[in-house]
PDB file of C-alpha atoms in Angstrom:
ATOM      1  CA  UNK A   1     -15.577  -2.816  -9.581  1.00  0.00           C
ATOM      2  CA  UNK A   2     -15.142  -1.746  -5.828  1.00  0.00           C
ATOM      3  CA  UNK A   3     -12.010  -0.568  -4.009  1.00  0.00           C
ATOM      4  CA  UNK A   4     -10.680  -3.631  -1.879  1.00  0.00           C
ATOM      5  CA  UNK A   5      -9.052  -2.922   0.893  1.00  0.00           C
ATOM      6  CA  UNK A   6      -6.604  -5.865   3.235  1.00  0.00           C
ATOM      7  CA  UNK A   7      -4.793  -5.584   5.987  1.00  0.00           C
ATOM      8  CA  UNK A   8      -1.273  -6.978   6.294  1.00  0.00           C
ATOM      9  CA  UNK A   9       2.137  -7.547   7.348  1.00  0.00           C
ATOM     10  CA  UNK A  10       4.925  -6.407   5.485  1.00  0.00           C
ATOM     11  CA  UNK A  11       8.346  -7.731   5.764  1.00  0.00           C
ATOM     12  CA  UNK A  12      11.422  -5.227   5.578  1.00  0.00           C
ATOM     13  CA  UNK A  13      14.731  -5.807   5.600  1.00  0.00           C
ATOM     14  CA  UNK A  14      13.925  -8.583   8.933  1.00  0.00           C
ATOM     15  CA  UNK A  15      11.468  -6.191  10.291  1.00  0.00           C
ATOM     16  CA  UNK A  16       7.685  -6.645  10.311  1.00  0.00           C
ATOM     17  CA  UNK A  17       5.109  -3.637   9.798  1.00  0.00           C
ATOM     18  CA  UNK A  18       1.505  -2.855   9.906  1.00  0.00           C
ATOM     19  CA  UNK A  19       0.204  -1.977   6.183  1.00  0.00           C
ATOM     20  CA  UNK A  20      -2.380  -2.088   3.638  1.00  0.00           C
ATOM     21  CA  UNK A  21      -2.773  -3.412   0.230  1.00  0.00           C
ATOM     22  CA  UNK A  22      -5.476  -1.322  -1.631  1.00  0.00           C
ATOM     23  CA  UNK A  23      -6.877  -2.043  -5.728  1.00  0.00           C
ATOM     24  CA  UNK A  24      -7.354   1.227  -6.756  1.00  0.00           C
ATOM     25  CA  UNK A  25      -7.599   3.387 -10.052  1.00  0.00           C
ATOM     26  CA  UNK A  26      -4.426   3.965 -11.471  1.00  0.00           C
ATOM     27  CA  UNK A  27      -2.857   7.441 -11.864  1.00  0.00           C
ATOM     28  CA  UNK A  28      -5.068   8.727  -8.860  1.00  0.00           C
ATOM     29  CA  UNK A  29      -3.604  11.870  -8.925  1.00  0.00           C
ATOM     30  CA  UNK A  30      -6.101  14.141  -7.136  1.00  0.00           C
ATOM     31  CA  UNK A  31      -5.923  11.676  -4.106  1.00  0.00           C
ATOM     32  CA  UNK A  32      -3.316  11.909  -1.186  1.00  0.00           C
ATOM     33  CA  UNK A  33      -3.506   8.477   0.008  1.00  0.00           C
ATOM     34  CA  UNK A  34      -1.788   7.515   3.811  1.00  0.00           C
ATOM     35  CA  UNK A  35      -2.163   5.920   6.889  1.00  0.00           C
ATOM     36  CA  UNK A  36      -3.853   7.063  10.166  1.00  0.00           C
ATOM     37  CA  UNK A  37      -2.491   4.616  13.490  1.00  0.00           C
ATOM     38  CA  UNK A  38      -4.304   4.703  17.040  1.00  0.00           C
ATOM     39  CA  UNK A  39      -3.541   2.908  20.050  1.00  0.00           C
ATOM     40  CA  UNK A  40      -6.961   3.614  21.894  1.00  0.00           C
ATOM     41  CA  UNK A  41      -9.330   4.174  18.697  1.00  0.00           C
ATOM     42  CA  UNK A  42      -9.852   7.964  19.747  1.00  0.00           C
ATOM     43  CA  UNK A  43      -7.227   9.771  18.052  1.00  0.00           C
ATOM     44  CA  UNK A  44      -6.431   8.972  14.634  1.00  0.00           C
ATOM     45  CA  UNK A  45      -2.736  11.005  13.994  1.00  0.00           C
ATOM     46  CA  UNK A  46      -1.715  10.832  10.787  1.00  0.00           C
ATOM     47  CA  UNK A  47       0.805   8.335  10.268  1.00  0.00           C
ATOM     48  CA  UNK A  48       4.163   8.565   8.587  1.00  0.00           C
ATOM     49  CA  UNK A  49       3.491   5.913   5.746  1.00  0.00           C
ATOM     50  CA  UNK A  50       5.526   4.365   2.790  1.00  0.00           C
ATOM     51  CA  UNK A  51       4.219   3.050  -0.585  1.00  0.00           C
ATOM     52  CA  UNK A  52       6.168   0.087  -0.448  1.00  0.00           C
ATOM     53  CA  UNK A  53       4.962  -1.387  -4.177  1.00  0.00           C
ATOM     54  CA  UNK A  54       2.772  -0.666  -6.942  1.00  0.00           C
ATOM     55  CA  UNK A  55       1.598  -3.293  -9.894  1.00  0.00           C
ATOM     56  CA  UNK A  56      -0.264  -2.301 -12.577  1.00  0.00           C
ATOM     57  CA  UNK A  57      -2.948  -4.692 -13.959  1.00  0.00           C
ATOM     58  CA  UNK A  58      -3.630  -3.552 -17.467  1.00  0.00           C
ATOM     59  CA  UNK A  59      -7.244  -2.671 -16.703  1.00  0.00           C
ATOM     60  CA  UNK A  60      -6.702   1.079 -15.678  1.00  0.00           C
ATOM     61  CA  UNK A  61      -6.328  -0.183 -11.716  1.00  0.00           C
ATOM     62  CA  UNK A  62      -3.773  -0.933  -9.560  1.00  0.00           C
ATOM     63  CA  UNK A  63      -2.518  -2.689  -6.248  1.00  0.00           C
ATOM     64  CA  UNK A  64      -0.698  -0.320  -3.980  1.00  0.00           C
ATOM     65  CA  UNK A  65       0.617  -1.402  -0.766  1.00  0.00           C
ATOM     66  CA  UNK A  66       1.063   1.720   2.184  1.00  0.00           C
ATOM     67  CA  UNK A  67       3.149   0.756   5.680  1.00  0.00           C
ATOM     68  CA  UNK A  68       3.987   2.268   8.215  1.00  0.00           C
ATOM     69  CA  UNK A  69       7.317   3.124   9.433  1.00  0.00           C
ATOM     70  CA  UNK A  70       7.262   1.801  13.137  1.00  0.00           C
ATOM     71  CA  UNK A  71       8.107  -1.582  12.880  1.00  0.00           C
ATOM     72  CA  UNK A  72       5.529  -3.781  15.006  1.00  0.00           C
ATOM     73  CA  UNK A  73       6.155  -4.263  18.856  1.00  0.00           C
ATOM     74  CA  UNK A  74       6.566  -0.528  19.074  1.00  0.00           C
ATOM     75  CA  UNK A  75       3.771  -0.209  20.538  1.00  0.00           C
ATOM     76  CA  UNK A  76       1.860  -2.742  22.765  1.00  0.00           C
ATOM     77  CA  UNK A  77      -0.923  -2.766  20.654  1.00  0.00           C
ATOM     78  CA  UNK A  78      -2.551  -0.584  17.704  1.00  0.00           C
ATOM     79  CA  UNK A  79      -4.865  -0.208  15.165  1.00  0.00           C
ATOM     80  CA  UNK A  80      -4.644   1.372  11.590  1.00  0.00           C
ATOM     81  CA  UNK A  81      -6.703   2.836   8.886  1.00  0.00           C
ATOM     82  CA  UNK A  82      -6.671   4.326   5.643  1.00  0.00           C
ATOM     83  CA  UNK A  83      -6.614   7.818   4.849  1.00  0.00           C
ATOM     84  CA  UNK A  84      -7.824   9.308   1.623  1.00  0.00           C
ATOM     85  CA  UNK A  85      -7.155  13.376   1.421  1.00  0.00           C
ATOM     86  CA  UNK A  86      -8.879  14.948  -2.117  1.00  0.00           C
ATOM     87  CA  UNK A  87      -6.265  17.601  -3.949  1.00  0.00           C
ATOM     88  CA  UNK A  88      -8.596  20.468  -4.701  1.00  0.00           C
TER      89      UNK A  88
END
């Protein structure tokens, strides 16, 4: 089974934000996962990101879903992407 990874908007408290839904292996611990946002696709900051859920499947995966904490219309247009950091 692959890792999927979706794009998608994420309703908070009557604010929208930019965020991804990921299946991954549950209990992931020696994986930082976050978000990287660019508004010309040359830098990629990281992002300050939330994991907004988690549901557990019963298989040993998981769907997490990661925002990001500028609501959209911050910015007049801009791009994210996932970030996966390994915990040596």
């Amino acid at each position: 089974d692959t890792t999927a990874v979706t794009t998608k908007q994420i309703e908070v408290d009557g604010s929208s934000y930019l965020g991804v839904e990921v299946k991954r292996v549950e209990n992931g611990a020696d994986l930082i996962w976050s978000l990287q946002k660019s508004t010309t696709l040359s830098s990629w900051p990281l992002q300050e990101s939330v994991l907004e859920s988690t549901t557990r499947h019963g298989d040993g995966s998981e769907t997490a879903v990661i925002r990001e904490t500028s609501p959209l219309g911050a910015d007049a247009r801009k791009f994210i992407r996932l970030h996966l950091q390994l915990i040596e």
